[in-house]
Each structure stands twice: as structure tokens, then as C-alpha cells.
Amino acid sequence: MRPPETVPSADTKERILDAAEVLLAENGYEATSLRAVTQAAGVNLAAVNYHFGSKKDLLDAVIRRVAEPVSRSRLERLEALEASSDAPSVEAVLRAFLEPVFQHLQDSAARGPTVFLLLSRVISDPDPRIQNMLAAAFGDVGQRFIEHLAVLLPHLDEEELWWRFKSCIGVAIFHQSRSLPALSILGSAPDERNLEMTIAFVTAGMSAPSTS
Amino acid sequence: MRPPETVPSADTKERILDAAEVLLAENGYEATSLRAVTQAAGVNLAAVNYHFGSKKDLLDAVIRRVAEPVSRSRLERLEALEASSDAPSVEAVLRAFLEPVFQHLQDSAARGPTVFLLLSRVISDPDPRIQNMLAAAFGDVGQRFIEHLAVLLPHLDEEELWWRFKSCIGVAIFHQSRSLPALSILGSAPDERNLEMTIAFVTAGMSAPSTS
DNA sequence: GTATGATTCAAACGTTCGTATGAAACACTC
DNA sequence: GAGTGTTTCATACGAACGTTTGAATCATAC
């Protein structure tokens, strides 16, 4: 029988999630062994399969835990824009999309710089199982943002609108990755400047004249 | 003794490279086994270690073979711009950077859409060995382009210039990946339109007002 | 305190991996 | 055609992997 007032072994589950988040981000999915995760979490090897079912299900849980607060914050900001009387600017919409990422980065800074490094690793994985996880975790919110951008940028055909929105995501993801460290030699910029530079770039890109 | 007019077993080496390029792009480095590569290439398992030394060295060879024609074409176009009498536009420089990628895509279309999918997989790998491969394969050329952009965009401090150039790479890479297929539902656009949409986006982003 | 279900644990299973080995097959020179 | 260096081949090795198992431990209810 499960007493409803206590979640059984929430501690073990969370320690596994914490360790898995860091190690999956550092090494990627395939190169992260459950032995390394359970050792870092200080739990038994079998605990992963007991609590999550499989390695893939653990990845799914990690992604969901990261995505949920970001998606919620994005929606809140978008609804705040909708509540305003006049139409928002492109920059305001993109800011509502990007700021929650940086905010989550700062909130979890103690856990290390690995929160969205994980997404930069898994997002390029063509495995349909993983792409479905991402679509389930972020897809609905992305759709909402595209609908708003379509109103603000009516001169773009659907194809170019989606292409540009995907470009915005690519920029944000790429900067959270550890790609091309040679291009990040100066990379000690505070998160706030990184956010402003990103918004300036993608706002200009979004607002460029149509190619059609 | 090696007769200089024939490269010994160039056929086996190239068949391994062809198969490895596709499989590494599809599945990533860790999830690609040498058994799958050698079976797809129709050669013996031991041929990889004989011809390349190790799995990492095979990846290195694959990256180099992809990077070399692109880097050479990029440099040629940049030097053509330098030879011109008047200063090139930002768009012209970015076009010199991006067009060789799309050209290589079309040239190797018969091998499948996997040429740069590979790069989108390995570029997010924090493994220093892999990042060093990429830096060796692309770094010098990137440095040359940054120097040109610095002249054309003197109002950007060094940090923002590098950030924006990295953003351009992020956009190009992300679109070559298979990330977020839901955002590519219309993705039957011809390569040429994809190139023009990319150039429009990154030219506007590069030319945005400075945030400092 | 005893019974019951949830959780943890050490140990093992079968599989797959990258790599190494030594003999066979080949290409070439003299 | 004997000799030499190169390439291929079947096979094996040790290690690491995800997962399973069954007993031990814990927490709770009666």
C-alpha cells in the first residue's frame, strides 16, 4: 500500500535524475553508463531500472524535468503579452521565448553549466524516440509562439516563418553547447549579456526582408 | 615496397570512409559500431584498425575528408572577394562562407542527405579529442572570415563579433541536422531556397545594432 | 511483534564492443 | 618461381554494457 502523503523514495529518484542530468550533458546518451550515473548518485545500479524502467525512460524523465519549468514560464510570458492591449513587438515575443532558458540557467547554476548542454546533445539525435520526447516536451509551446510570429510577420510565407523560428532555436541551442570552444575564448560574458546578444541577433534575423 | 603510382588498397579505405560517413551521421559516434561500418562497406572487421588505427582515427579521417573541400572552397571565395577593388558586403562574406556547404551538399546528394548531419552530431560533443579535430579542420578558415567581418562591422566589440559569427554557424549547422522534424514538415524546399533563407537571416543578425 | 509491501543490495546474465593475433591470400621484384 | 612486403581473413580476448534476479532490508499497519 502506498500512503498518499509521502512519495516513496523520492530521494533516490531525484538523486538519480540530478546525476543523470549532469552526466548525460557531459557525455551524451550512448557514452553515459548507468553504472556511472548510479555511482555518482550514490545509489545501487538496479535502482535505475527499478524506478524508471530503462535507460531510455530515464532520459525521458530528465528531459521532462528540464522542459517543464521552461515551457511553463514561456507560456506565462506569452499570455502576459496577449493580455496587453496593443500588439507585441517581434523582440518581445522572442524575449518571452528565450528569457526562461537563461533564467533556468541561472537558477540551476549551482548544479553546473550543464542544464541545456544536455538539450544541445540530444536535439541533434535523429532517434525518433528521442525526437518524440522533445516534441512532447516543447512542441506545443513552440506552436503557440509560431502562431504569434505569423501575425507579426505576415509578409513571410509559412515555410520561411518556420525556417526562421528554427534558426532562432538553433542559435540559442548552439550557444548553450560546448561547440567550438575556440569561438568562446572570451566566453566569460555574464548570462545577461549573452541573452541580450542572442535577442539582438535573432530579432534582426526574424525581421529581415522576405526572400520570396 | 610501395610503388608510388598506385595507392595500396585505396578502394578498401574509401569504402570504409563512405560507409562510416553515413553511419556516423545517422547514429552518432558512440552508437556506430565498427562491425556495422565494415559490414556496410563489405570489408573485414579488422580492416578499420589496419588502415586507420582506431575508431577515433576513423572519425578523424571522415571529418577531414568532409572538411577539406569545403574549407578550400571557402578560402577561394574569400580570396576572390579580397581581389575585388572595393570592400565586400557583409552578405558577400557570409555567402562565401555558406555557399560551399550547400554546394557540397548538392555534389554529394547521391550519397544521401547525411554529409553535414555528421557535423551536427559531432560538433556538440564536448570530447576534447573531437573538438580538436573540428578546430584543426575548420578553425583556420573561420579565423580568416572573422578578420574580414571585424573590418566590416567595426562597431561590434570582439566578444559580440565572435558571438554573432558563432550564431551564424549555429544556424547553418542546425538546419543541416535532423533536429525538430516537426519544424521541417514543409522541408521539401530546394537547397537553393534554403541557402537564400539562411543568408537572409544571418546577414540581418550580423548587421543588427550592437548591444554594447 | 508479526505480517506485508516497497525499496535496496550484491551478484550474475547474455550481449556487444574495440582491438589484437596469426595464418592465408595477394601483388610485385628479381 | 622463389622471396618479400602488403592486405585480407576468421577468430579470439578482455572489458563494459543494460538488464534481471532473488535475497536482504526497511517502513508501515494491525
GROMACS .gro file of C-alpha atoms (C1' of nucleotides) in nm:
model
  484
    1MET     CA    1   0.000   0.000   0.000
    2ARG     CA    2   0.124   0.346  -0.080
    3PRO     CA    3   0.048   0.621   0.172
    4PRO     CA    4  -0.054   0.920  -0.040
    5GLU     CA    5   0.120   1.176   0.179
    6THR     CA    6   0.474   1.050   0.104
    7VAL     CA    7   0.625   0.978  -0.232
    8PRO     CA    8   0.824   0.658  -0.190
    9SER     CA    9   1.198   0.704  -0.231
   10ALA     CA   10   1.166   1.042  -0.392
   11ASP     CA   11   1.515   1.098  -0.264
   12THR     CA   12   1.666   0.816  -0.466
   13LYS     CA   13   1.476   0.913  -0.778
   14GLU     CA   14   1.585   1.273  -0.754
   15ARG     CA   15   1.946   1.188  -0.687
   16ILE     CA   16   1.944   0.969  -0.996
   17LEU     CA   17   1.788   1.249  -1.201
   18ASP     CA   18   2.044   1.501  -1.074
   19ALA     CA   19   2.338   1.277  -1.156
   20ALA     CA   20   2.194   1.169  -1.490
   21GLU     CA   21   2.131   1.527  -1.599
   22VAL     CA   22   2.496   1.619  -1.549
   23LEU     CA   23   2.646   1.304  -1.697
   24LEU     CA   24   2.411   1.292  -1.996
   25ALA     CA   25   2.502   1.651  -2.073
   26GLU     CA   26   2.875   1.589  -2.039
   27ASN     CA   27   2.899   1.266  -2.231
   28GLY     CA   28   2.584   1.222  -2.434
   29TYR     CA   29   2.335   0.941  -2.413
   30GLU     CA   30   2.532   0.649  -2.550
   31ALA     CA   31   2.853   0.729  -2.367
   32THR     CA   32   2.678   0.761  -2.032
   33SER     CA   33   2.659   0.430  -1.849
   34LEU     CA   34   2.405   0.356  -1.582
   35ARG     CA   35   2.692   0.245  -1.366
   36ALA     CA   36   2.842   0.593  -1.382
   37VAL     CA   37   2.505   0.751  -1.306
   38THR     CA   38   2.427   0.532  -1.007
   39GLN     CA   39   2.778   0.568  -0.870
   40ALA     CA   40   2.760   0.947  -0.895
   41ALA     CA   41   2.419   0.940  -0.732
   42GLY     CA   42   2.535   0.707  -0.457
   43VAL     CA   43   2.264   0.452  -0.524
   44ASN     CA   44   2.257   0.093  -0.634
   45LEU     CA   45   2.287   0.005  -1.001
   46ALA     CA   46   1.949  -0.167  -1.008
   47ALA     CA   47   1.774   0.145  -0.881
   48VAL     CA   48   1.751   0.295  -1.229
   49ASN     CA   49   1.562   0.003  -1.375
   50TYR     CA   50   1.351  -0.023  -1.062
   51HIS     CA   51   1.244   0.342  -1.055
   52PHE     CA   52   1.247   0.435  -1.422
   53GLY     CA   53   1.223   0.111  -1.616
   54SER     CA   54   1.506   0.154  -1.862
   55LYS     CA   55   1.786   0.385  -1.965
   56LYS     CA   56   1.567   0.548  -2.231
   57ASP     CA   57   1.295   0.611  -1.977
   58LEU     CA   58   1.549   0.777  -1.752
   59LEU     CA   59   1.647   1.011  -2.035
   60ASP     CA   60   1.281   1.083  -2.089
   61ALA     CA   61   1.236   1.176  -1.723
   62VAL     CA   62   1.544   1.401  -1.730
   63ILE     CA   63   1.422   1.586  -2.038
   64ARG     CA   64   1.077   1.629  -1.893
   65ARG     CA   65   1.211   1.767  -1.568
   66VAL     CA   66   1.418   2.025  -1.754
   67ALA     CA   67   1.149   2.116  -2.004
   68GLU     CA   68   0.855   2.157  -1.772
   69PRO     CA   69   0.954   2.478  -1.589
   70VAL     CA   70   1.084   2.635  -1.910
   71SER     CA   71   0.770   2.558  -2.106
   72ARG     CA   72   0.551   2.687  -1.823
   73SER     CA   73   0.747   3.009  -1.793
   74ARG     CA   74   0.734   3.062  -2.169
   75LEU     CA   75   0.359   3.023  -2.173
   76GLU     CA   76   0.313   3.261  -1.881
   77ARG     CA   77   0.512   3.531  -2.057
   78LEU     CA   78   0.329   3.478  -2.381
   79GLU     CA   79  -0.005   3.509  -2.209
   80ALA     CA   80   0.115   3.826  -2.040
   81LEU     CA   81   0.184   3.966  -2.385
   82GLU     CA   82  -0.157   3.860  -2.507
   83ALA     CA   83  -0.321   4.037  -2.215
   84SER     CA   84  -0.159   4.364  -2.319
   85SER     CA   85  -0.376   4.599  -2.520
   86ASP     CA   86  -0.151   4.658  -2.820
   87ALA     CA   87   0.026   4.406  -3.039
   88PRO     CA   88   0.365   4.297  -2.902
   89SER     CA   89   0.686   4.350  -3.095
   90VAL     CA   90   0.880   4.066  -3.253
   91GLU     CA   91   1.150   4.128  -2.998
   92ALA     CA   92   0.903   4.097  -2.711
   93VAL     CA   93   0.781   3.760  -2.838
   94LEU     CA   94   1.133   3.630  -2.885
   95ARG     CA   95   1.226   3.758  -2.541
   96ALA     CA   96   0.937   3.564  -2.394
   97PHE     CA   97   1.073   3.258  -2.569
   98LEU     CA   98   1.439   3.295  -2.473
   99GLU     CA   99   1.442   3.454  -2.129
  100PRO     CA  100   1.308   3.145  -1.949
  101VAL     CA  101   1.605   2.948  -2.079
  102PHE     CA  102   1.856   3.190  -1.934
  103GLN     CA  103   1.655   3.222  -1.616
  104HIS     CA  104   1.662   2.846  -1.573
  105LEU     CA  105   2.035   2.855  -1.638
  106GLN     CA  106   2.087   3.100  -1.355
  107ASP     CA  107   1.851   2.916  -1.119
  108SER     CA  108   2.040   2.591  -1.165
  109ALA     CA  109   2.386   2.745  -1.180
  110ALA     CA  110   2.478   2.556  -0.865
  111ARG     CA  111   2.424   2.228  -1.046
  112GLY     CA  112   2.677   2.335  -1.304
  113PRO     CA  113   2.656   2.473  -1.656
  114THR     CA  114   2.511   2.152  -1.789
  115VAL     CA  115   2.139   2.203  -1.791
  116PHE     CA  116   2.094   2.292  -2.154
  117LEU     CA  117   2.413   2.135  -2.267
  118LEU     CA  118   2.205   1.823  -2.240
  119LEU     CA  119   1.949   1.954  -2.487
  120SER     CA  120   2.220   2.053  -2.731
  121ARG     CA  121   2.333   1.692  -2.725
  122VAL     CA  122   2.002   1.516  -2.760
  123ILE     CA  123   1.840   1.760  -3.001
  124SER     CA  124   2.070   1.650  -3.282
  125ASP     CA  125   1.995   1.284  -3.225
  126PRO     CA  126   1.780   1.152  -3.510
  127ASP     CA  127   1.648   0.866  -3.297
  128PRO     CA  128   1.270   0.901  -3.335
  129ARG     CA  129   1.219   0.803  -2.973
  130ILE     CA  130   1.429   1.099  -2.861
  131GLN     CA  131   1.274   1.338  -3.112
  132ASN     CA  132   0.933   1.237  -2.984
  133MET     CA  133   1.041   1.315  -2.629
  134LEU     CA  134   1.148   1.662  -2.738
  135ALA     CA  135   0.835   1.723  -2.939
  136ALA     CA  136   0.621   1.622  -2.643
  137ALA     CA  137   0.821   1.841  -2.407
  138PHE     CA  138   0.848   2.155  -2.620
  139GLY     CA  139   0.632   2.116  -2.927
  140ASP     CA  140   0.304   2.268  -2.808
  141VAL     CA  141   0.468   2.580  -2.674
  142GLY     CA  142   0.667   2.629  -2.994
  143GLN     CA  143   0.348   2.606  -3.193
  144ARG     CA  144   0.194   2.886  -2.987
  145PHE     CA  145   0.493   3.111  -3.048
  146ILE     CA  146   0.488   3.048  -3.421
  147GLU     CA  147   0.124   3.149  -3.437
  148HIS     CA  148   0.207   3.481  -3.275
  149LEU     CA  149   0.502   3.542  -3.502
  150ALA     CA  150   0.288   3.467  -3.806
  151VAL     CA  151   0.064   3.759  -3.715
  152LEU     CA  152   0.356   3.994  -3.661
  153LEU     CA  153   0.536   3.891  -3.980
  154PRO     CA  154   0.261   3.847  -4.236
  155HIS     CA  155   0.494   3.904  -4.530
  156LEU     CA  156   0.670   3.571  -4.461
  157ASP     CA  157   0.527   3.258  -4.618
  158GLU     CA  158   0.478   2.964  -4.385
  159GLU     CA  159   0.792   2.790  -4.496
  160GLU     CA  160   1.019   3.086  -4.429
  161LEU     CA  161   0.849   3.161  -4.099
  162TRP     CA  162   0.914   2.812  -3.971
  163TRP     CA  163   1.266   2.817  -4.109
  164ARG     CA  164   1.344   3.136  -3.924
  165PHE     CA  165   1.191   3.017  -3.599
  166LYS     CA  166   1.401   2.705  -3.625
  167SER     CA  167   1.701   2.931  -3.682
  168CYS     CA  168   1.628   3.111  -3.354
  169ILE     CA  169   1.623   2.781  -3.170
  170GLY     CA  170   1.944   2.679  -3.342
  171VAL     CA  171   2.120   2.993  -3.225
  172ALA     CA  172   2.003   2.952  -2.868
  173ILE     CA  173   2.087   2.583  -2.852
  174PHE     CA  174   2.425   2.625  -3.017
  175HIS     CA  175   2.537   2.883  -2.766
  176GLN     CA  176   2.438   2.659  -2.478
  177SER     CA  177   2.650   2.381  -2.621
  178ARG     CA  178   3.021   2.347  -2.585
  179SER     CA  179   3.076   2.353  -2.956
  180LEU     CA  180   3.369   2.540  -3.100
  181PRO     CA  181   3.529   2.640  -2.771
  182ALA     CA  182   3.781   2.839  -2.971
  183LEU     CA  183   3.500   3.080  -3.055
  184SER     CA  184   3.414   3.116  -2.688
  185ILE     CA  185   3.757   3.211  -2.560
  186LEU     CA  186   3.620   3.535  -2.428
  187GLY     CA  187   3.319   3.343  -2.305
  188SER     CA  188   3.320   3.484  -1.955
  189ALA     CA  189   3.040   3.720  -2.051
  190PRO     CA  190   2.764   3.730  -1.792
  191ASP     CA  191   2.448   3.545  -1.878
  192GLU     CA  192   2.259   3.870  -1.914
  193ARG     CA  193   2.482   3.995  -2.194
  194ASN     CA  194   2.459   3.657  -2.365
  195LEU     CA  195   2.082   3.687  -2.356
  196GLU     CA  196   2.086   4.040  -2.500
  197MET     CA  197   2.327   3.943  -2.777
  198THR     CA  198   2.111   3.646  -2.867
  199ILE     CA  199   1.793   3.852  -2.874
  200ALA     CA  200   1.955   4.120  -3.088
  201PHE     CA  201   2.072   3.861  -3.340
  202VAL     CA  202   1.751   3.661  -3.372
  203THR     CA  203   1.525   3.967  -3.370
  204ALA     CA  204   1.715   4.112  -3.664
  205GLY     CA  205   1.713   3.775  -3.839
  206MET     CA  206   1.342   3.732  -3.789
  207SER     CA  207   1.273   4.084  -3.914
  208ALA     CA  208   1.481   4.051  -4.230
  209PRO     CA  209   1.307   4.106  -4.564
  210SER     CA  210   1.144   3.800  -4.709
  211THR     CA  211   1.336   3.606  -4.973
  212SER     CA  212   1.023   3.519  -5.169
  213MET     CA  213   5.793  -0.155  -5.111
  214ARG     CA  214   5.522   0.082  -5.223
  215PRO     CA  215   5.509   0.172  -5.590
  216PRO     CA  216   5.440   0.544  -5.598
  217GLU     CA  217   5.195   0.531  -5.888
  218THR     CA  218   4.934   0.321  -5.701
  219VAL     CA  219   4.790   0.383  -5.358
  220PRO     CA  220   4.759   0.043  -5.193
  221SER     CA  221   4.402  -0.062  -5.119
  222ALA     CA  222   4.262   0.284  -5.172
  223ASP     CA  223   3.944   0.103  -5.258
  224THR     CA  224   3.903  -0.054  -4.916
  225LYS     CA  225   3.987   0.269  -4.736
  226GLU     CA  226   3.739   0.467  -4.938
  227ARG     CA  227   3.463   0.215  -4.897
  228ILE     CA  228   3.516   0.228  -4.523
  229LEU     CA  229   3.508   0.607  -4.530
  230ASP     CA  230   3.188   0.611  -4.735
  231ALA     CA  231   3.011   0.369  -4.505
  232ALA     CA  232   3.141   0.536  -4.190
  233GLU     CA  233   3.027   0.878  -4.306
  234VAL     CA  234   2.670   0.762  -4.347
  235LEU     CA  235   2.652   0.555  -4.030
  236LEU     CA  236   2.825   0.810  -3.811
  237ALA     CA  237   2.580   1.072  -3.932
  238GLU     CA  238   2.279   0.850  -3.874
  239ASN     CA  239   2.368   0.712  -3.535
  240GLY     CA  240   2.643   0.926  -3.386
  241TYR     CA  241   2.988   0.820  -3.284
  242GLU     CA  242   2.919   0.601  -2.983
  243ALA     CA  243   2.622   0.420  -3.135
  244THR     CA  244   2.810   0.333  -3.453
  245SER     CA  245   2.995   0.005  -3.425
  246LEU     CA  246   3.289  -0.086  -3.640
  247ARG     CA  247   3.111  -0.409  -3.716
  248ALA     CA  248   2.824  -0.215  -3.873
  249VAL     CA  249   3.067   0.001  -4.070
  250THR     CA  250   3.272  -0.287  -4.205
  251GLN     CA  251   2.963  -0.487  -4.290
  252ALA     CA  252   2.812  -0.194  -4.481
  253ALA     CA  253   3.142  -0.141  -4.658
  254GLY     CA  254   3.174  -0.510  -4.740
  255VAL     CA  255   3.519  -0.541  -4.585
  256ASN     CA  256   3.663  -0.733  -4.297
  257LEU     CA  257   3.624  -0.608  -3.942
  258ALA     CA  258   3.998  -0.581  -3.888
  259ALA     CA  259   4.038  -0.353  -4.188
  260VAL     CA  260   3.947  -0.044  -3.987
  261ASN     CA  261   4.221  -0.091  -3.732
  262TYR     CA  262   4.463  -0.191  -4.004
  263HIS     CA  263   4.401   0.112  -4.227
  264PHE     CA  264   4.310   0.380  -3.974
  265GLY     CA  265   4.446   0.262  -3.642
  266SER     CA  266   4.141   0.306  -3.422
  267LYS     CA  267   3.778   0.410  -3.425
  268LYS     CA  268   3.867   0.766  -3.324
  269ASP     CA  269   4.119   0.787  -3.606
  270LEU     CA  270   3.849   0.675  -3.848
  271LEU     CA  271   3.623   0.956  -3.730
  272ASP     CA  272   3.912   1.195  -3.775
  273ALA     CA  273   3.962   1.078  -4.133
  274VAL     CA  274   3.590   1.112  -4.209
  275ILE     CA  275   3.580   1.467  -4.073
  276ARG     CA  276   3.890   1.564  -4.264
  277ARG     CA  277   3.755   1.428  -4.588
  278VAL     CA  278   3.437   1.629  -4.549
  279ALA     CA  279   3.606   1.946  -4.428
  280GLU     CA  280   3.881   1.970  -4.680
  281PRO     CA  281   3.684   2.059  -4.995
  282VAL     CA  282   3.458   2.293  -4.801
  283SER     CA  283   3.747   2.478  -4.639
  284ARG     CA  284   3.927   2.506  -4.971
  285SER     CA  285   3.620   2.642  -5.147
  286ARG     CA  286   3.559   2.890  -4.870
  287LEU     CA  287   3.911   3.023  -4.893
  288GLU     CA  288   3.891   3.054  -5.272
  289ARG     CA  289   3.577   3.262  -5.249
  290LEU     CA  290   3.720   3.478  -4.975
  291GLU     CA  291   4.031   3.546  -5.181
  292ALA     CA  292   3.812   3.633  -5.477
  293LEU     CA  293   3.645   3.894  -5.260
  294GLU     CA  294   3.981   4.028  -5.147
  295ALA     CA  295   4.092   4.062  -5.507
  296SER     CA  296   3.798   4.287  -5.579
  297SER     CA  297   3.868   4.658  -5.573
  298ASP     CA  298   3.603   4.771  -5.326
  299ALA     CA  299   3.519   4.636  -4.982
  300PRO     CA  300   3.278   4.341  -4.988
  301SER     CA  301   2.941   4.350  -4.816
  302VAL     CA  302   2.863   4.151  -4.506
  303GLU     CA  303   2.628   3.943  -4.715
  304ALA     CA  304   2.902   3.867  -4.966
  305VAL     CA  305   3.135   3.743  -4.693
  306LEU     CA  306   2.867   3.526  -4.536
  307ARG     CA  307   2.776   3.393  -4.877
  308ALA     CA  308   3.138   3.293  -4.932
  309PHE     CA  309   3.119   3.110  -4.601
  310LEU     CA  310   2.788   2.931  -4.652
  311GLU     CA  311   2.765   2.855  -5.021
  312PRO     CA  312   3.038   2.590  -5.018
  313VAL     CA  313   2.838   2.394  -4.763
  314PHE     CA  314   2.530   2.384  -4.982
  315GLN     CA  315   2.739   2.316  -5.287
  316HIS     CA  316   2.897   2.018  -5.116
  317LEU     CA  317   2.550   1.902  -5.018
  318GLN     CA  318   2.438   1.903  -5.379
  319ASP     CA  319   2.757   1.740  -5.503
  320SER     CA  320   2.719   1.451  -5.262
  321ALA     CA  321   2.343   1.424  -5.285
  322ALA     CA  322   2.383   1.076  -5.430
  323ARG     CA  323   2.546   0.960  -5.107
  324GLY     CA  324   2.238   1.070  -4.918
  325PRO     CA  325   2.149   1.371  -4.708
  326THR     CA  326   2.397   1.271  -4.442
  327VAL     CA  327   2.709   1.467  -4.519
  328PHE     CA  328   2.663   1.751  -4.275
  329LEU     CA  329   2.428   1.565  -4.049
  330LEU     CA  330   2.752   1.414  -3.929
  331LEU     CA  331   2.891   1.751  -3.834
  332SER     CA  332   2.575   1.845  -3.648
  333ARG     CA  333   2.626   1.534  -3.440
  334VAL     CA  334   2.993   1.565  -3.358
  335ILE     CA  335   3.002   1.942  -3.318
  336SER     CA  336   2.806   1.922  -2.995
  337ASP     CA  337   3.035   1.658  -2.850
  338PRO     CA  338   3.244   1.812  -2.572
  339ASP     CA  339   3.512   1.542  -2.607
  340PRO     CA  340   3.832   1.749  -2.647
  341ARG     CA  341   3.966   1.500  -2.899
  342ILE     CA  342   3.669   1.564  -3.125
  343GLN     CA  343   3.672   1.940  -3.071
  344ASN     CA  344   4.038   1.941  -3.166
  345MET     CA  345   3.955   1.755  -3.487
  346LEU     CA  346   3.699   2.019  -3.574
  347ALA     CA  347   3.927   2.307  -3.484
  348ALA     CA  348   4.202   2.159  -3.699
  349ALA     CA  349   3.962   2.102  -3.989
  350PHE     CA  350   3.777   2.435  -3.981
  351GLY     CA  351   3.948   2.667  -3.738
  352ASP     CA  352   4.193   2.847  -3.963
  353VAL     CA  353   3.933   2.931  -4.223
  354GLY     CA  354   3.691   3.058  -3.960
  355GLN     CA  355   3.961   3.287  -3.826
  356ARG     CA  356   4.007   3.438  -4.169
  357PHE     CA  357   3.637   3.511  -4.202
  358ILE     CA  358   3.619   3.672  -3.860
  359GLU     CA  359   3.901   3.905  -3.952
  360HIS     CA  360   3.709   4.023  -4.258
  361LEU     CA  361   3.388   4.067  -4.064
  362ALA     CA  362   3.571   4.268  -3.799
  363VAL     CA  363   3.663   4.524  -4.064
  364LEU     CA  364   3.309   4.542  -4.199
  365LEU     CA  365   3.148   4.567  -3.854
  366PRO     CA  366   3.381   4.792  -3.655
  367HIS     CA  367   3.107   4.893  -3.412
  368LEU     CA  368   3.099   4.542  -3.262
  369ASP     CA  369   3.340   4.462  -2.982
  370GLU     CA  370   3.537   4.143  -3.020
  371GLU     CA  371   3.310   3.945  -2.791
  372GLU     CA  372   2.992   4.027  -2.980
  373LEU     CA  373   3.157   3.972  -3.316
  374TRP     CA  374   3.261   3.621  -3.221
  375TRP     CA  375   2.926   3.554  -3.063
  376ARG     CA  376   2.747   3.650  -3.381
  377PHE     CA  377   2.976   3.451  -3.603
  378LYS     CA  378   2.917   3.151  -3.382
  379SER     CA  379   2.545   3.221  -3.420
  380CYS     CA  380   2.578   3.200  -3.799
  381ILE     CA  381   2.747   2.863  -3.768
  382GLY     CA  382   2.477   2.750  -3.528
  383VAL     CA  383   2.203   2.838  -3.774
  384ALA     CA  384   2.373   2.661  -4.062
  385ILE     CA  385   2.453   2.351  -3.860
  386PHE     CA  386   2.111   2.330  -3.702
  387HIS     CA  387   1.937   2.332  -4.036
  388GLN     CA  388   2.157   2.052  -4.162
  389SER     CA  389   2.066   1.841  -3.863
  390ARG     CA  390   1.753   1.640  -3.823
  391SER     CA  391   1.651   1.828  -3.513
  392LEU     CA  392   1.289   1.919  -3.460
  393PRO     CA  393   1.147   1.744  -3.765
  394ALA     CA  394   0.809   1.892  -3.677
  395LEU     CA  395   0.952   2.229  -3.779
  396SER     CA  396   1.063   2.089  -4.112
  397ILE     CA  397   0.734   1.944  -4.227
  398LEU     CA  398   0.739   2.164  -4.532
  399GLY     CA  399   1.106   2.085  -4.567
  400SER     CA  400   1.092   1.995  -4.931
  401ALA     CA  401   1.230   2.336  -5.020
  402PRO     CA  402   1.506   2.318  -5.275
  403ASP     CA  403   1.857   2.363  -5.146
  404GLU     CA  404   1.886   2.696  -5.320
  405ARG     CA  405   1.596   2.847  -5.128
  406ASN     CA  406   1.736   2.708  -4.802
  407LEU     CA  407   2.062   2.881  -4.879
  408GLU     CA  408   1.891   3.214  -4.951
  409MET     CA  409   1.679   3.194  -4.637
  410THR     CA  410   1.985   3.119  -4.428
  411ILE     CA  411   2.183   3.406  -4.578
  412ALA     CA  412   1.897   3.649  -4.526
  413PHE     CA  413   1.868   3.551  -4.162
  414VAL     CA  414   2.234   3.560  -4.067
  415THR     CA  415   2.309   3.874  -4.268
  416ALA     CA  416   2.039   4.058  -4.078
  417GLY     CA  417   2.157   3.913  -3.748
  418MET     CA  418   2.517   4.008  -3.818
  419SER     CA  419   2.415   4.361  -3.916
  420ALA     CA  420   2.199   4.423  -3.608
  421PRO     CA  421   2.288   4.720  -3.386
  422SER     CA  422   2.545   4.645  -3.120
  423THR     CA  423   2.419   4.569  -2.771
  424SER     CA  424   2.712   4.742  -2.601
  425DG     C1'  425   0.579  -0.845   1.735
  426DT     C1'  426   0.432  -1.006   1.318
  427DA     C1'  427   0.281  -0.969   0.850
  428DT     C1'  428   0.302  -0.708   0.409
  429DG     C1'  429   0.450  -0.446   0.056
  430DA     C1'  430   0.818  -0.121  -0.105
  431DT     C1'  431   1.288  -0.049  -0.167
  432DT     C1'  432   1.780  -0.167  -0.172
  433DC     C1'  433   2.154  -0.463  -0.249
  434DA     C1'  434   2.531  -0.777  -0.439
  435DA     C1'  435   2.580  -1.069  -0.792
  436DA     C1'  436   2.518  -1.252  -1.219
  437DC     C1'  437   2.331  -1.298  -1.717
  438DG     C1'  438   2.384  -1.265  -2.202
  439DT     C1'  439   2.532  -0.945  -2.542
  440DT     C1'  440   2.812  -0.630  -2.779
  441DC     C1'  441   3.200  -0.359  -2.814
  442DG     C1'  442   3.702  -0.212  -2.981
  443DT     C1'  443   4.105  -0.427  -3.051
  444DA     C1'  444   4.465  -0.789  -3.127
  445DT     C1'  445   4.653  -1.209  -3.340
  446DG     C1'  446   4.843  -1.522  -3.666
  447DA     C1'  447   4.770  -1.753  -4.069
  448DA     C1'  448   4.614  -1.716  -4.553
  449DA     C1'  449   4.592  -1.459  -4.986
  450DC     C1'  450   4.772  -1.126  -5.280
  451DA     C1'  451   5.097  -0.818  -5.555
  452DC     C1'  452   5.520  -0.740  -5.701
  453DT     C1'  453   6.055  -0.777  -5.793
  454DC     C1'  454   6.432  -1.019  -5.932
  455DG     C1'  455   5.909  -1.930  -5.932
  456DA     C1'  456   6.121  -1.805  -5.504
  457DG     C1'  457   6.109  -1.427  -5.197
  458DT     C1'  458   5.920  -1.009  -4.977
  459DG     C1'  459   5.616  -0.688  -4.813
  460DT     C1'  460   5.112  -0.570  -4.807
  461DT     C1'  461   4.649  -0.664  -4.737
  462DT     C1'  462   4.268  -0.968  -4.602
  463DC     C1'  463   4.051  -1.302  -4.320
  464DA     C1'  464   3.837  -1.583  -3.937
  465DT     C1'  465   3.875  -1.592  -3.476
  466DA     C1'  466   3.952  -1.473  -3.014
  467DC     C1'  467   4.026  -1.165  -2.598
  468DG     C1'  468   3.907  -0.885  -2.219
  469DA     C1'  469   3.618  -0.527  -2.087
  470DA     C1'  470   3.197  -0.283  -2.041
  471DC     C1'  471   2.725  -0.256  -2.122
  472DG     C1'  472   2.183  -0.277  -1.994
  473DT     C1'  473   1.910  -0.563  -1.759
  474DT     C1'  474   1.748  -0.931  -1.438
  475DT     C1'  475   1.721  -1.192  -1.019
  476DG     C1'  476   1.638  -1.327  -0.551
  477DA     C1'  477   1.754  -1.241  -0.107
  478DA     C1'  478   1.807  -0.874   0.246
  479DT     C1'  479   1.642  -0.453   0.445
  480DC     C1'  480   1.323  -0.110   0.554
  481DA     C1'  481   0.877   0.114   0.666
  482DT     C1'  482   0.427   0.078   0.792
  483DA     C1'  483  -0.035  -0.134   0.968
  484DC     C1'  484  -0.264  -0.434   1.253
   0.00000   0.00000   0.00000
